[in-house]
């Protein structure tokens, strides 16, 4: 068993990662993704909202895993994906997330538009317009965060960098 680094070195690694662009963008992805799936799951949803919820929860969990593995500097423990391939793994994750969030944004915009008729003060029945509008905003923010991460990761990959931090 390898000797454990002192606590101050671990704390310094954590603070170092949290101050990087990737650390900050991962936090935004986690916050926006949680906002999206909580907004949808806390209200009545049907039909194509299931796809949006699937995308939001899947990539929220995967982003949490990538975030904590990188934060704790344990990416070398992941078989086949860690070590030298960690930057490529992060890039592939971000590309997949951005590609799947694009139709999710479209679904939420469509649902918002379909429910725009009930956005009146006199309308007394259940109206999901504000829920869908909030979810559409969170989906757009998530998509933008993942796209920014794709651009950042692609630039680092093109420069030949191997590590995430």
mmCIF file with all atom_site columns, C-alpha atoms in Angstrom:
data_model
loop_
_atom_site.group_PDB
_atom_site.id
_atom_site.type_symbol
_atom_site.label_atom_id
_atom_site.label_alt_id
_atom_site.label_comp_id
_atom_site.label_asym_id
_atom_site.label_entity_id
_atom_site.label_seq_id
_atom_site.pdbx_PDB_ins_code
_atom_site.Cartn_x
_atom_site.Cartn_y
_atom_site.Cartn_z
_atom_site.occupancy
_atom_site.B_iso_or_equiv
_atom_site.pdbx_formal_charge
_atom_site.auth_seq_id
_atom_site.auth_comp_id
_atom_site.auth_asym_id
_atom_site.auth_atom_id
_atom_site.pdbx_PDB_model_num
ATOM 1   C CA . UNK A 1 1   ? 0.000   0.000  0.000   1.00 0.00 ? 1   UNK A CA 1
ATOM 2   C CA . UNK A 1 2   ? 1.350   3.400  -0.999  1.00 0.00 ? 2   UNK A CA 1
ATOM 3   C CA . UNK A 1 3   ? 1.985   5.983  1.727   1.00 0.00 ? 3   UNK A CA 1
ATOM 4   C CA . UNK A 1 4   ? -0.763  8.583  2.088   1.00 0.00 ? 4   UNK A CA 1
ATOM 5   C CA . UNK A 1 5   ? 0.108   12.238 1.410   1.00 0.00 ? 5   UNK A CA 1
ATOM 6   C CA . UNK A 1 6   ? -0.172  14.657 4.318   1.00 0.00 ? 6   UNK A CA 1
ATOM 7   C CA . UNK A 1 7   ? -3.529  16.359 4.848   1.00 0.00 ? 7   UNK A CA 1
ATOM 8   C CA . UNK A 1 8   ? -2.168  19.769 3.840   1.00 0.00 ? 8   UNK A CA 1
ATOM 9   C CA . UNK A 1 9   ? -1.079  18.422 0.447   1.00 0.00 ? 9   UNK A CA 1
ATOM 10  C CA . UNK A 1 10  ? -4.539  16.916 -0.162  1.00 0.00 ? 10  UNK A CA 1
ATOM 11  C CA . UNK A 1 11  ? -6.180  20.205 0.835   1.00 0.00 ? 11  UNK A CA 1
ATOM 12  C CA . UNK A 1 12  ? -3.847  22.111 -1.502  1.00 0.00 ? 12  UNK A CA 1
ATOM 13  C CA . UNK A 1 13  ? -4.728  19.756 -4.393  1.00 0.00 ? 13  UNK A CA 1
ATOM 14  C CA . UNK A 1 14  ? -8.439  20.269 -3.738  1.00 0.00 ? 14  UNK A CA 1
ATOM 15  C CA . UNK A 1 15  ? -8.114  24.051 -3.615  1.00 0.00 ? 15  UNK A CA 1
ATOM 16  C CA . UNK A 1 16  ? -5.931  24.000 -6.724  1.00 0.00 ? 16  UNK A CA 1
ATOM 17  C CA . UNK A 1 17  ? -8.572  22.039 -8.673  1.00 0.00 ? 17  UNK A CA 1
ATOM 18  C CA . UNK A 1 18  ? -11.457 24.210 -7.476  1.00 0.00 ? 18  UNK A CA 1
ATOM 19  C CA . UNK A 1 19  ? -9.637  27.321 -8.753  1.00 0.00 ? 19  UNK A CA 1
ATOM 20  C CA . UNK A 1 20  ? -9.226  25.927 -12.283 1.00 0.00 ? 20  UNK A CA 1
ATOM 21  C CA . UNK A 1 21  ? -11.639 26.566 -15.132 1.00 0.00 ? 21  UNK A CA 1
ATOM 22  C CA . UNK A 1 22  ? -12.616 22.896 -15.228 1.00 0.00 ? 22  UNK A CA 1
ATOM 23  C CA . UNK A 1 23  ? -13.306 22.842 -11.492 1.00 0.00 ? 23  UNK A CA 1
ATOM 24  C CA . UNK A 1 24  ? -15.545 25.900 -11.721 1.00 0.00 ? 24  UNK A CA 1
ATOM 25  C CA . UNK A 1 25  ? -17.385 24.687 -14.817 1.00 0.00 ? 25  UNK A CA 1
ATOM 26  C CA . UNK A 1 26  ? -17.991 21.268 -13.207 1.00 0.00 ? 26  UNK A CA 1
ATOM 27  C CA . UNK A 1 27  ? -19.566 22.978 -10.200 1.00 0.00 ? 27  UNK A CA 1
ATOM 28  C CA . UNK A 1 28  ? -21.825 24.977 -12.548 1.00 0.00 ? 28  UNK A CA 1
ATOM 29  C CA . UNK A 1 29  ? -22.769 21.805 -14.446 1.00 0.00 ? 29  UNK A CA 1
ATOM 30  C CA . UNK A 1 30  ? -23.697 20.082 -11.179 1.00 0.00 ? 30  UNK A CA 1
ATOM 31  C CA . UNK A 1 31  ? -25.743 23.047 -9.922  1.00 0.00 ? 31  UNK A CA 1
ATOM 32  C CA . UNK A 1 32  ? -27.572 23.661 -13.224 1.00 0.00 ? 32  UNK A CA 1
ATOM 33  C CA . UNK A 1 33  ? -28.174 19.932 -13.760 1.00 0.00 ? 33  UNK A CA 1
ATOM 34  C CA . UNK A 1 34  ? -29.609 19.555 -10.257 1.00 0.00 ? 34  UNK A CA 1
ATOM 35  C CA . UNK A 1 35  ? -31.793 22.596 -10.845 1.00 0.00 ? 35  UNK A CA 1
ATOM 36  C CA . UNK A 1 36  ? -33.109 21.063 -14.055 1.00 0.00 ? 36  UNK A CA 1
ATOM 37  C CA . UNK A 1 37  ? -33.975 17.631 -12.778 1.00 0.00 ? 37  UNK A CA 1
ATOM 38  C CA . UNK A 1 38  ? -35.383 18.896 -9.473  1.00 0.00 ? 38  UNK A CA 1
ATOM 39  C CA . UNK A 1 39  ? -37.599 21.370 -11.346 1.00 0.00 ? 39  UNK A CA 1
ATOM 40  C CA . UNK A 1 40  ? -38.982 18.634 -13.575 1.00 0.00 ? 40  UNK A CA 1
ATOM 41  C CA . UNK A 1 41  ? -39.220 15.904 -10.945 1.00 0.00 ? 41  UNK A CA 1
ATOM 42  C CA . UNK A 1 42  ? -40.963 18.120 -8.389  1.00 0.00 ? 42  UNK A CA 1
ATOM 43  C CA . UNK A 1 43  ? -43.869 18.744 -10.766 1.00 0.00 ? 43  UNK A CA 1
ATOM 44  C CA . UNK A 1 44  ? -46.202 16.708 -12.903 1.00 0.00 ? 44  UNK A CA 1
ATOM 45  C CA . UNK A 1 45  ? -44.378 15.629 -16.028 1.00 0.00 ? 45  UNK A CA 1
ATOM 46  C CA . UNK A 1 46  ? -45.281 13.445 -18.983 1.00 0.00 ? 46  UNK A CA 1
ATOM 47  C CA . UNK A 1 47  ? -44.246 12.430 -22.459 1.00 0.00 ? 47  UNK A CA 1
ATOM 48  C CA . UNK A 1 48  ? -40.997 13.853 -23.742 1.00 0.00 ? 48  UNK A CA 1
ATOM 49  C CA . UNK A 1 49  ? -40.147 15.323 -20.343 1.00 0.00 ? 49  UNK A CA 1
ATOM 50  C CA . UNK A 1 50  ? -39.014 11.809 -19.408 1.00 0.00 ? 50  UNK A CA 1
ATOM 51  C CA . UNK A 1 51  ? -36.152 12.132 -21.908 1.00 0.00 ? 51  UNK A CA 1
ATOM 52  C CA . UNK A 1 52  ? -35.104 15.465 -20.419 1.00 0.00 ? 52  UNK A CA 1
ATOM 53  C CA . UNK A 1 53  ? -35.218 14.003 -16.931 1.00 0.00 ? 53  UNK A CA 1
ATOM 54  C CA . UNK A 1 54  ? -33.154 10.999 -18.091 1.00 0.00 ? 54  UNK A CA 1
ATOM 55  C CA . UNK A 1 55  ? -30.485 13.239 -19.646 1.00 0.00 ? 55  UNK A CA 1
ATOM 56  C CA . UNK A 1 56  ? -30.385 15.555 -16.630 1.00 0.00 ? 56  UNK A CA 1
ATOM 57  C CA . UNK A 1 57  ? -30.068 12.799 -14.023 1.00 0.00 ? 57  UNK A CA 1
ATOM 58  C CA . UNK A 1 58  ? -27.631 10.681 -16.061 1.00 0.00 ? 58  UNK A CA 1
ATOM 59  C CA . UNK A 1 59  ? -25.196 13.507 -16.711 1.00 0.00 ? 59  UNK A CA 1
ATOM 60  C CA . UNK A 1 60  ? -25.622 14.950 -13.236 1.00 0.00 ? 60  UNK A CA 1
ATOM 61  C CA . UNK A 1 61  ? -24.486 11.621 -11.755 1.00 0.00 ? 61  UNK A CA 1
ATOM 62  C CA . UNK A 1 62  ? -21.656 11.179 -14.275 1.00 0.00 ? 62  UNK A CA 1
ATOM 63  C CA . UNK A 1 63  ? -20.481 14.753 -13.718 1.00 0.00 ? 63  UNK A CA 1
ATOM 64  C CA . UNK A 1 64  ? -20.512 14.211 -9.957  1.00 0.00 ? 64  UNK A CA 1
ATOM 65  C CA . UNK A 1 65  ? -18.360 11.107 -10.421 1.00 0.00 ? 65  UNK A CA 1
ATOM 66  C CA . UNK A 1 66  ? -15.872 12.908 -12.691 1.00 0.00 ? 66  UNK A CA 1
ATOM 67  C CA . UNK A 1 67  ? -15.794 15.905 -10.362 1.00 0.00 ? 67  UNK A CA 1
ATOM 68  C CA . UNK A 1 68  ? -15.032 13.915 -7.221  1.00 0.00 ? 68  UNK A CA 1
ATOM 69  C CA . UNK A 1 69  ? -12.513 11.608 -8.922  1.00 0.00 ? 69  UNK A CA 1
ATOM 70  C CA . UNK A 1 70  ? -10.638 14.645 -10.223 1.00 0.00 ? 70  UNK A CA 1
ATOM 71  C CA . UNK A 1 71  ? -11.073 16.594 -6.987  1.00 0.00 ? 71  UNK A CA 1
ATOM 72  C CA . UNK A 1 72  ? -9.569  13.779 -4.937  1.00 0.00 ? 72  UNK A CA 1
ATOM 73  C CA . UNK A 1 73  ? -6.940  13.080 -7.617  1.00 0.00 ? 73  UNK A CA 1
ATOM 74  C CA . UNK A 1 74  ? -8.049  9.441  -7.930  1.00 0.00 ? 74  UNK A CA 1
ATOM 75  C CA . UNK A 1 75  ? -8.519  9.307  -11.707 1.00 0.00 ? 75  UNK A CA 1
ATOM 76  C CA . UNK A 1 76  ? -5.669  6.785  -11.969 1.00 0.00 ? 76  UNK A CA 1
ATOM 77  C CA . UNK A 1 77  ? -7.862  4.241  -10.172 1.00 0.00 ? 77  UNK A CA 1
ATOM 78  C CA . UNK A 1 78  ? -10.390 4.116  -13.026 1.00 0.00 ? 78  UNK A CA 1
ATOM 79  C CA . UNK A 1 79  ? -9.533  1.177  -15.283 1.00 0.00 ? 79  UNK A CA 1
ATOM 80  C CA . UNK A 1 80  ? -9.254  1.888  -19.036 1.00 0.00 ? 80  UNK A CA 1
ATOM 81  C CA . UNK A 1 81  ? -10.367 5.522  -18.645 1.00 0.00 ? 81  UNK A CA 1
ATOM 82  C CA . UNK A 1 82  ? -7.965  6.959  -16.081 1.00 0.00 ? 82  UNK A CA 1
ATOM 83  C CA . UNK A 1 83  ? -4.355  8.004  -16.164 1.00 0.00 ? 83  UNK A CA 1
ATOM 84  C CA . UNK A 1 84  ? -3.226  9.317  -19.535 1.00 0.00 ? 84  UNK A CA 1
ATOM 85  C CA . UNK A 1 85  ? -6.740  8.968  -20.975 1.00 0.00 ? 85  UNK A CA 1
ATOM 86  C CA . UNK A 1 86  ? -8.446  11.090 -18.304 1.00 0.00 ? 86  UNK A CA 1
ATOM 87  C CA . UNK A 1 87  ? -8.544  14.277 -20.394 1.00 0.00 ? 87  UNK A CA 1
ATOM 88  C CA . UNK A 1 88  ? -10.010 12.311 -23.321 1.00 0.00 ? 88  UNK A CA 1
ATOM 89  C CA . UNK A 1 89  ? -12.536 10.708 -20.979 1.00 0.00 ? 89  UNK A CA 1
ATOM 90  C CA . UNK A 1 90  ? -13.632 14.132 -19.727 1.00 0.00 ? 90  UNK A CA 1
ATOM 91  C CA . UNK A 1 91  ? -13.836 15.432 -23.288 1.00 0.00 ? 91  UNK A CA 1
ATOM 92  C CA . UNK A 1 92  ? -15.930 12.457 -24.462 1.00 0.00 ? 92  UNK A CA 1
ATOM 93  C CA . UNK A 1 93  ? -18.270 12.908 -21.480 1.00 0.00 ? 93  UNK A CA 1
ATOM 94  C CA . UNK A 1 94  ? -18.698 16.607 -22.206 1.00 0.00 ? 94  UNK A CA 1
ATOM 95  C CA . UNK A 1 95  ? -19.333 16.030 -25.926 1.00 0.00 ? 95  UNK A CA 1
ATOM 96  C CA . UNK A 1 96  ? -21.969 13.376 -25.158 1.00 0.00 ? 96  UNK A CA 1
ATOM 97  C CA . UNK A 1 97  ? -23.610 15.663 -22.603 1.00 0.00 ? 97  UNK A CA 1
ATOM 98  C CA . UNK A 1 98  ? -23.680 18.640 -24.962 1.00 0.00 ? 98  UNK A CA 1
ATOM 99  C CA . UNK A 1 99  ? -25.093 16.522 -27.803 1.00 0.00 ? 99  UNK A CA 1
ATOM 100 C CA . UNK A 1 100 ? -27.863 15.090 -25.604 1.00 0.00 ? 100 UNK A CA 1
ATOM 101 C CA . UNK A 1 101 ? -28.662 18.387 -23.911 1.00 0.00 ? 101 UNK A CA 1
ATOM 102 C CA . UNK A 1 102 ? -29.376 20.053 -27.279 1.00 0.00 ? 102 UNK A CA 1
ATOM 103 C CA . UNK A 1 103 ? -32.555 18.020 -27.942 1.00 0.00 ? 103 UNK A CA 1
ATOM 104 C CA . UNK A 1 104 ? -33.455 18.348 -24.254 1.00 0.00 ? 104 UNK A CA 1
ATOM 105 C CA . UNK A 1 105 ? -33.385 22.130 -24.668 1.00 0.00 ? 105 UNK A CA 1
ATOM 106 C CA . UNK A 1 106 ? -35.579 21.785 -27.751 1.00 0.00 ? 106 UNK A CA 1
ATOM 107 C CA . UNK A 1 107 ? -38.076 19.610 -25.868 1.00 0.00 ? 107 UNK A CA 1
ATOM 108 C CA . UNK A 1 108 ? -38.329 22.078 -23.001 1.00 0.00 ? 108 UNK A CA 1
ATOM 109 C CA . UNK A 1 109 ? -38.743 25.048 -25.347 1.00 0.00 ? 109 UNK A CA 1
ATOM 110 C CA . UNK A 1 110 ? -41.467 23.173 -27.227 1.00 0.00 ? 110 UNK A CA 1
ATOM 111 C CA . UNK A 1 111 ? -43.280 22.292 -23.997 1.00 0.00 ? 111 UNK A CA 1
ATOM 112 C CA . UNK A 1 112 ? -42.977 25.889 -22.782 1.00 0.00 ? 112 UNK A CA 1
ATOM 113 C CA . UNK A 1 113 ? -44.459 27.176 -26.028 1.00 0.00 ? 113 UNK A CA 1
ATOM 114 C CA . UNK A 1 114 ? -47.293 24.615 -25.909 1.00 0.00 ? 114 UNK A CA 1
ATOM 115 C CA . UNK A 1 115 ? -48.271 25.764 -22.420 1.00 0.00 ? 115 UNK A CA 1
ATOM 116 C CA . UNK A 1 116 ? -47.958 29.501 -23.021 1.00 0.00 ? 116 UNK A CA 1
ATOM 117 C CA . UNK A 1 117 ? -51.755 29.876 -23.275 1.00 0.00 ? 117 UNK A CA 1
ATOM 118 C CA . UNK A 1 118 ? -52.216 29.336 -19.550 1.00 0.00 ? 118 UNK A CA 1
ATOM 119 C CA . UNK A 1 119 ? -49.869 32.105 -18.469 1.00 0.00 ? 119 UNK A CA 1
ATOM 120 C CA . UNK A 1 120 ? -52.744 34.392 -17.541 1.00 0.00 ? 120 UNK A CA 1
ATOM 121 C CA . UNK A 1 121 ? -53.811 35.628 -14.116 1.00 0.00 ? 121 UNK A CA 1
ATOM 122 C CA . UNK A 1 122 ? -57.406 34.549 -14.722 1.00 0.00 ? 122 UNK A CA 1
ATOM 123 C CA . UNK A 1 123 ? -56.493 30.968 -15.708 1.00 0.00 ? 123 UNK A CA 1
ATOM 124 C CA . UNK A 1 124 ? -57.475 28.797 -12.737 1.00 0.00 ? 124 UNK A CA 1
ATOM 125 C CA . UNK A 1 125 ? -56.360 25.285 -13.762 1.00 0.00 ? 125 UNK A CA 1
ATOM 126 C CA . UNK A 1 126 ? -52.973 23.616 -13.294 1.00 0.00 ? 126 UNK A CA 1
ATOM 127 C CA . UNK A 1 127 ? -50.456 25.394 -15.509 1.00 0.00 ? 127 UNK A CA 1
ATOM 128 C CA . UNK A 1 128 ? -46.962 24.074 -16.063 1.00 0.00 ? 128 UNK A CA 1
ATOM 129 C CA . UNK A 1 129 ? -45.796 27.061 -18.124 1.00 0.00 ? 129 UNK A CA 1
ATOM 130 C CA . UNK A 1 130 ? -43.488 28.474 -15.426 1.00 0.00 ? 130 UNK A CA 1
ATOM 131 C CA . UNK A 1 131 ? -42.135 25.020 -14.618 1.00 0.00 ? 131 UNK A CA 1
ATOM 132 C CA . UNK A 1 132 ? -41.293 24.357 -18.267 1.00 0.00 ? 132 UNK A CA 1
ATOM 133 C CA . UNK A 1 133 ? -39.834 27.836 -18.667 1.00 0.00 ? 133 UNK A CA 1
ATOM 134 C CA . UNK A 1 134 ? -37.590 27.324 -15.627 1.00 0.00 ? 134 UNK A CA 1
ATOM 135 C CA . UNK A 1 135 ? -36.567 23.895 -16.871 1.00 0.00 ? 135 UNK A CA 1
ATOM 136 C CA . UNK A 1 136 ? -35.807 25.322 -20.330 1.00 0.00 ? 136 UNK A CA 1
ATOM 137 C CA . UNK A 1 137 ? -33.541 27.970 -18.773 1.00 0.00 ? 137 UNK A CA 1
ATOM 138 C CA . UNK A 1 138 ? -31.706 25.353 -16.688 1.00 0.00 ? 138 UNK A CA 1
ATOM 139 C CA . UNK A 1 139 ? -31.364 23.088 -19.745 1.00 0.00 ? 139 UNK A CA 1
ATOM 140 C CA . UNK A 1 140 ? -29.889 25.966 -21.770 1.00 0.00 ? 140 UNK A CA 1
ATOM 141 C CA . UNK A 1 141 ? -27.453 26.813 -18.970 1.00 0.00 ? 141 UNK A CA 1
ATOM 142 C CA . UNK A 1 142 ? -26.407 23.160 -18.704 1.00 0.00 ? 142 UNK A CA 1
ATOM 143 C CA . UNK A 1 143 ? -25.896 22.907 -22.442 1.00 0.00 ? 143 UNK A CA 1
ATOM 144 C CA . UNK A 1 144 ? -23.792 26.088 -22.471 1.00 0.00 ? 144 UNK A CA 1
ATOM 145 C CA . UNK A 1 145 ? -21.697 24.848 -19.539 1.00 0.00 ? 145 UNK A CA 1
ATOM 146 C CA . UNK A 1 146 ? -21.007 21.539 -21.290 1.00 0.00 ? 146 UNK A CA 1
ATOM 147 C CA . UNK A 1 147 ? -20.227 23.318 -24.582 1.00 0.00 ? 147 UNK A CA 1
ATOM 148 C CA . UNK A 1 148 ? -17.749 25.582 -22.782 1.00 0.00 ? 148 UNK A CA 1
ATOM 149 C CA . UNK A 1 149 ? -16.174 22.502 -21.252 1.00 0.00 ? 149 UNK A CA 1
ATOM 150 C CA . UNK A 1 150 ? -15.947 20.858 -24.692 1.00 0.00 ? 150 UNK A CA 1
ATOM 151 C CA . UNK A 1 151 ? -14.160 23.877 -26.149 1.00 0.00 ? 151 UNK A CA 1
ATOM 152 C CA . UNK A 1 152 ? -11.797 24.050 -23.182 1.00 0.00 ? 152 UNK A CA 1
ATOM 153 C CA . UNK A 1 153 ? -11.057 20.315 -23.253 1.00 0.00 ? 153 UNK A CA 1
ATOM 154 C CA . UNK A 1 154 ? -10.567 20.285 -27.023 1.00 0.00 ? 154 UNK A CA 1
ATOM 155 C CA . UNK A 1 155 ? -8.110  23.189 -26.807 1.00 0.00 ? 155 UNK A CA 1
ATOM 156 C CA . UNK A 1 156 ? -6.134  21.402 -24.103 1.00 0.00 ? 156 UNK A CA 1
ATOM 157 C CA . UNK A 1 157 ? -6.183  18.153 -26.075 1.00 0.00 ? 157 UNK A CA 1
ATOM 158 C CA . UNK A 1 158 ? -4.947  19.938 -29.213 1.00 0.00 ? 158 UNK A CA 1
ATOM 159 C CA . UNK A 1 159 ? -2.061  21.415 -27.217 1.00 0.00 ? 159 UNK A CA 1
ATOM 160 C CA . UNK A 1 160 ? -1.091  17.884 -26.214 1.00 0.00 ? 160 UNK A CA 1
ATOM 161 C CA . UNK A 1 161 ? -1.814  18.172 -22.498 1.00 0.00 ? 161 UNK A CA 1
ATOM 162 C CA . UNK A 1 162 ? -2.496  14.929 -20.626 1.00 0.00 ? 162 UNK A CA 1
ATOM 163 C CA . UNK A 1 163 ? -3.681  15.968 -17.179 1.00 0.00 ? 163 UNK A CA 1
ATOM 164 C CA . UNK A 1 164 ? -6.921  17.637 -16.174 1.00 0.00 ? 164 UNK A CA 1
ATOM 165 C CA . UNK A 1 165 ? -5.463  19.933 -13.515 1.00 0.00 ? 165 UNK A CA 1
#
